Amino acid sequence: MNNEINLPNHVGIIMDGNGRWAKKRGLKRSLGHKAGADNLEKLLKYIFNLGIKYVSVYAFSTENFNRDPEEVNYLMDLFVKYFTKKKKIFVKEGLKVIFSGSRNNLRDDVLKGIDSLEDATKDLKKGTFNICLNYGGRLEIVDAFKKLYKDIELGCFDIDHVTPEIVSHYMYQDLPDLDFVIRTSGEQRISNFMLWQSSYAEYYFPQVLFPDFDEKEFDKALEEYNKRHRRFGGV
Ligand code: IPE
Ligand code: IPE
Ligand code: MG
């Protein structure tokens, strides 16, 4: 990549198209998810080595529980394996791994995998990798309201003094706003991904399916990001 490129501070990736990737090859959907997970490992290394500080990925939405239990179970098994196997790699790369999502309805082994990965990487500083799992943007806002309400009741602050900045601190993770959101597979929708954090994000919808979204595709995405003129309401 050219050094003069303007890097987004926080990139979001809606990793879509694993099922179609597998179908095109006459494979089971599960193999598409496996290919997606393998691709993510290479992609993350590349992105953080460029100097990007925050990456959030959409791994499993609250709505994805509506899928066939066999697929849901396969995905949960894949997460547990991925978290265990990749822990050393995250530590070696210096990446802090955090999770966003609801703990409700998640299997104990998934929760254990989440806690152990967060704990093993909590002091690492090269970059922050946020995994949205059992995540819904609306649920995150509702959960934030509940926590905020409790603190107001406790007298931590007055309702009249609540600002958007304060609300941001009540999200699952205290993250900077998203600058750039990429959704692979050509679908042009948000599907409940980080609604609060993406209010001024630039969006990019490449046709390529997530298992094929490689380093070159990421470079293309960055080129596109660099063509955007972010105005934030100004001129
Ligand atoms: C994204 O790929 C992965 C998850 C939602 C877990 P999909 O499984 O949605 O793939 P398509 O959209 O069916 O191709
Ligand atoms: C969004 O993809 C969720 C993830 C990528 C994890 P979906 O494939 O679930 O979204 P819809 O159903 O097409 O909107
Ligand atoms: Mg999909």
Coordinates of C-alpha atoms and ligand atoms in Angstrom, one line a residue:
M1 CA 0.0 0.0 0.0
N2 CA 1.1 3.5 -0.7
N3 CA 2.3 5.3 2.4
E4 CA 0.3 8.5 1.8
I5 CA -3.0 6.6 2.2
N6 CA -5.3 7.9 4.9
L7 CA -6.1 5.0 7.2
P8 CA -9.4 4.7 9.0
N9 CA -8.9 4.4 12.8
H10 CA -11.8 2.0 13.2
V11 CA -12.9 -0.5 10.5
G12 CA -16.0 -2.6 10.7
I13 CA -16.4 -5.8 8.6
I14 CA -19.8 -7.5 8.1
M15 CA -18.4 -10.8 7.0
D16 CA -21.2 -11.9 4.7
G17 CA -21.4 -14.5 1.9
N18 CA -19.8 -17.6 3.5
G19 CA -22.9 -19.7 2.6
R20 CA -23.0 -18.6 -1.0
W21 CA -19.2 -19.2 -1.3
A22 CA -19.8 -22.8 -0.3
K23 CA -22.9 -23.3 -2.4
K24 CA -21.0 -22.1 -5.5
R25 CA -18.5 -24.9 -4.9
G26 CA -21.2 -27.6 -4.2
L27 CA -20.0 -27.7 -0.5
K28 CA -22.0 -27.6 2.7
R29 CA -22.5 -24.1 4.2
S30 CA -20.3 -25.1 7.2
L31 CA -17.3 -25.3 4.9
G32 CA -18.0 -21.7 3.9
H33 CA -17.8 -20.6 7.5
K34 CA -14.6 -22.5 7.9
A35 CA -13.1 -20.7 4.8
G36 CA -14.3 -17.4 6.2
A37 CA -12.6 -18.0 9.6
D38 CA -9.3 -19.0 7.8
N39 CA -9.6 -15.8 5.6
L40 CA -10.1 -13.6 8.7
E41 CA -6.8 -14.7 10.3
K42 CA -4.8 -13.6 7.2
L43 CA -6.8 -10.5 6.8
L44 CA -6.5 -9.3 10.4
K45 CA -2.7 -9.7 10.3
Y46 CA -2.6 -7.6 7.1
I47 CA -4.9 -4.9 8.5
F48 CA -3.2 -4.4 11.8
N49 CA 0.2 -4.4 10.1
L50 CA -0.9 -1.5 8.0
G51 CA -1.3 0.4 11.3
I52 CA -5.1 0.4 11.7
K53 CA -5.9 0.4 15.4
Y54 CA -9.4 -0.9 15.7
V55 CA -11.2 -3.7 13.8
S56 CA -14.7 -4.8 14.6
V57 CA -16.1 -7.9 12.9
Y58 CA -19.7 -9.2 12.8
A59 CA -19.3 -12.9 13.6
F60 CA -22.9 -13.8 14.7
S61 CA -26.0 -11.6 15.0
T62 CA -28.7 -12.0 17.6
E63 CA -30.9 -12.8 14.5
N64 CA -28.6 -15.6 13.4
F65 CA -30.2 -17.8 16.1
N66 CA -33.1 -18.1 13.7
R67 CA -30.9 -20.4 11.5
D68 CA -31.1 -24.2 11.4
P69 CA -29.7 -25.4 14.8
E70 CA -27.2 -27.6 13.0
E71 CA -25.6 -24.5 11.4
V72 CA -25.8 -22.5 14.7
N73 CA -24.1 -25.4 16.5
Y74 CA -21.4 -25.7 13.9
L75 CA -20.7 -21.9 14.2
M76 CA -20.5 -22.1 18.0
D77 CA -18.1 -25.1 17.7
L78 CA -16.0 -23.1 15.2
F79 CA -15.9 -20.1 17.5
V80 CA -14.7 -22.2 20.5
K81 CA -12.0 -23.9 18.3
Y82 CA -11.0 -20.6 16.8
F83 CA -10.7 -18.8 20.1
T84 CA -8.6 -21.6 21.6
K85 CA -6.4 -22.2 18.6
K86 CA -5.7 -18.5 17.8
K87 CA -5.0 -17.3 21.3
K88 CA -1.3 -17.7 20.9
I89 CA -1.4 -15.8 17.5
F90 CA -3.2 -12.9 19.0
V91 CA -0.8 -12.7 21.9
K92 CA 2.2 -12.9 19.5
E93 CA 0.7 -10.2 17.3
G94 CA 0.1 -8.0 20.3
L95 CA -3.7 -7.7 19.7
K96 CA -6.2 -7.0 22.4
V97 CA -9.3 -9.1 21.7
I98 CA -12.7 -7.9 23.1
F99 CA -16.3 -9.0 22.5
S100 CA -19.5 -7.2 22.0
G101 CA -22.8 -8.9 22.4
S102 CA -25.2 -10.4 24.8
R103 CA -24.1 -13.3 27.0
N104 CA -27.7 -14.6 27.1
N105 CA -28.3 -17.8 25.1
L106 CA -24.6 -18.5 24.5
R107 CA -23.2 -21.9 25.4
D108 CA -20.9 -22.2 28.4
D109 CA -18.0 -23.3 26.3
V110 CA -18.4 -20.2 24.1
L111 CA -18.5 -17.9 27.1
K112 CA -15.5 -19.6 28.6
G113 CA -13.6 -19.1 25.3
I114 CA -14.6 -15.5 25.2
D115 CA -13.5 -14.8 28.8
S116 CA -10.2 -16.6 28.4
L117 CA -9.3 -14.8 25.1
E118 CA -10.2 -11.4 26.6
D119 CA -8.2 -12.2 29.7
A120 CA -5.1 -13.4 27.9
T121 CA -4.9 -10.3 25.7
K122 CA -6.2 -7.6 28.0
D123 CA -2.9 -5.7 28.3
L124 CA -1.9 -5.9 24.6
K125 CA -1.6 -2.6 22.7
K126 CA -0.8 -3.0 19.0
G127 CA -4.5 -2.9 18.1
T128 CA -7.9 -3.8 19.3
F129 CA -9.9 -6.6 17.7
N130 CA -13.6 -6.5 18.6
I131 CA -15.7 -9.6 17.9
C132 CA -19.4 -9.0 17.6
L133 CA -21.0 -12.3 18.7
N134 CA -24.6 -12.7 19.6
Y135 CA -24.6 -9.1 18.8
G136 CA -27.5 -6.8 17.8
G137 CA -27.2 -3.0 17.5
R138 CA -30.7 -2.4 18.9
L139 CA -30.2 -4.8 21.8
E140 CA -26.9 -3.0 22.6
I141 CA -28.7 0.3 22.8
V142 CA -31.4 -1.2 25.0
D143 CA -28.8 -2.8 27.3
A144 CA -27.0 0.6 27.4
F145 CA -30.2 2.3 28.5
K146 CA -30.7 -0.2 31.3
K147 CA -27.2 0.3 32.7
L148 CA -27.6 4.1 32.3
Y149 CA -30.9 4.0 34.1
K150 CA -29.4 2.1 37.0
D151 CA -26.6 4.7 37.4
I152 CA -29.0 7.6 37.2
E153 CA -31.1 5.9 39.9
L154 CA -28.0 5.5 42.0
G155 CA -27.4 9.2 41.6
C156 CA -24.2 8.9 39.5
F157 CA -25.5 11.7 37.4
D158 CA -28.6 13.7 36.5
I159 CA -30.7 12.7 33.5
D160 CA -30.4 16.3 32.1
H161 CA -26.7 15.9 31.9
V162 CA -26.7 12.8 29.7
T163 CA -24.9 13.4 26.4
P164 CA -24.1 11.2 23.4
E165 CA -20.5 10.9 24.7
I166 CA -21.9 9.5 28.0
V167 CA -24.2 7.1 26.2
S168 CA -21.2 5.8 24.2
H169 CA -19.5 4.7 27.4
Y170 CA -22.5 2.5 28.1
M171 CA -22.2 0.4 24.9
Y172 CA -20.8 -3.1 25.3
Q173 CA -17.3 -1.8 24.7
D174 CA -16.0 1.7 24.9
L175 CA -14.8 2.1 21.3
P176 CA -14.2 5.0 19.1
D177 CA -16.8 5.6 16.3
L178 CA -16.5 3.5 13.2
D179 CA -14.9 5.3 10.3
F180 CA -15.4 2.7 7.6
V181 CA -17.8 -0.3 7.3
I182 CA -17.3 -3.0 4.7
R183 CA -20.0 -5.5 3.9
T184 CA -18.9 -8.2 1.6
S185 CA -21.2 -10.3 -0.8
G186 CA -23.0 -7.3 -2.4
E187 CA -25.8 -7.0 0.1
Q188 CA -26.3 -3.3 0.8
R189 CA -27.8 -3.3 4.3
I190 CA -26.6 -3.0 7.9
S191 CA -28.4 -6.0 9.4
N192 CA -28.2 -4.4 12.9
F193 CA -24.4 -3.9 13.0
M194 CA -23.1 -1.3 15.4
L195 CA -25.9 1.2 14.9
W196 CA -24.7 3.6 17.5
Q197 CA -21.0 3.6 16.5
S198 CA -21.6 4.0 12.7
S199 CA -23.5 7.2 12.7
Y200 CA -20.8 8.9 10.5
A201 CA -19.2 5.8 9.0
E202 CA -18.4 5.5 5.3
Y203 CA -19.9 2.3 3.8
Y204 CA -18.5 0.0 1.1
F205 CA -20.3 -2.9 -0.4
P206 CA -17.9 -5.1 -2.6
Q207 CA -19.5 -8.0 -4.5
V208 CA -16.8 -10.4 -3.4
L209 CA -17.9 -13.1 -0.9
F210 CA -16.1 -13.0 2.5
P211 CA -13.8 -16.0 2.1
D212 CA -12.5 -14.3 -1.1
F213 CA -12.1 -10.9 0.6
D214 CA -8.3 -10.9 0.7
E215 CA -5.5 -8.4 1.2
K216 CA -5.9 -7.1 -2.4
E217 CA -9.6 -6.6 -1.9
F218 CA -8.8 -4.7 1.3
D219 CA -6.4 -2.4 -0.6
K220 CA -9.2 -1.7 -3.0
A221 CA -11.5 -0.9 -0.1
L222 CA -8.9 1.5 1.3
E223 CA -8.6 3.2 -2.1
E224 CA -12.3 3.7 -2.1
Y225 CA -12.2 5.1 1.5
N226 CA -9.6 7.6 0.4
K227 CA -11.9 8.9 -2.3
R228 CA -14.6 9.8 0.2
H229 CA -15.0 13.3 1.4
R230 CA -16.2 13.1 5.0
R231 CA -18.0 16.2 6.0
F232 CA -19.6 15.5 9.4
G233 CA -22.3 18.0 8.7
G234 CA -19.9 20.7 7.5
V235 CA -19.0 21.6 3.9
Ligands
IPE1 C1 -22.0 -14.7 7.0 O1 -22.2 -15.6 6.0 C2 -21.7 -15.5 8.3 C3 -22.7 -15.5 9.3 C4 -23.8 -14.8 9.2 C5 -22.5 -16.2 10.5 P1 -23.7 -16.2 5.7 O2 -23.8 -17.4 6.4 O3 -24.7 -15.2 6.0 O4 -23.6 -16.4 4.1 P2 -24.7 -16.2 3.0 O5 -25.2 -14.8 3.2 O6 -25.8 -17.2 3.3 O7 -24.0 -16.4 1.7
IPE2 C1 -25.2 -10.4 9.0 O1 -25.3 -11.3 7.9 C2 -24.6 -11.0 10.2 C3 -23.2 -11.5 10.0 C4 -22.4 -11.3 9.0 C5 -22.7 -12.2 11.2 P1 -26.7 -12.1 7.7 O2 -26.4 -12.9 6.5 O3 -27.1 -12.7 8.9 O4 -27.7 -10.9 7.3 P2 -29.0 -10.8 6.5 O5 -29.9 -11.8 7.1 O6 -28.7 -11.2 5.1 O7 -29.5 -9.4 6.6
MG3 MG -25.6 -13.7 4.9

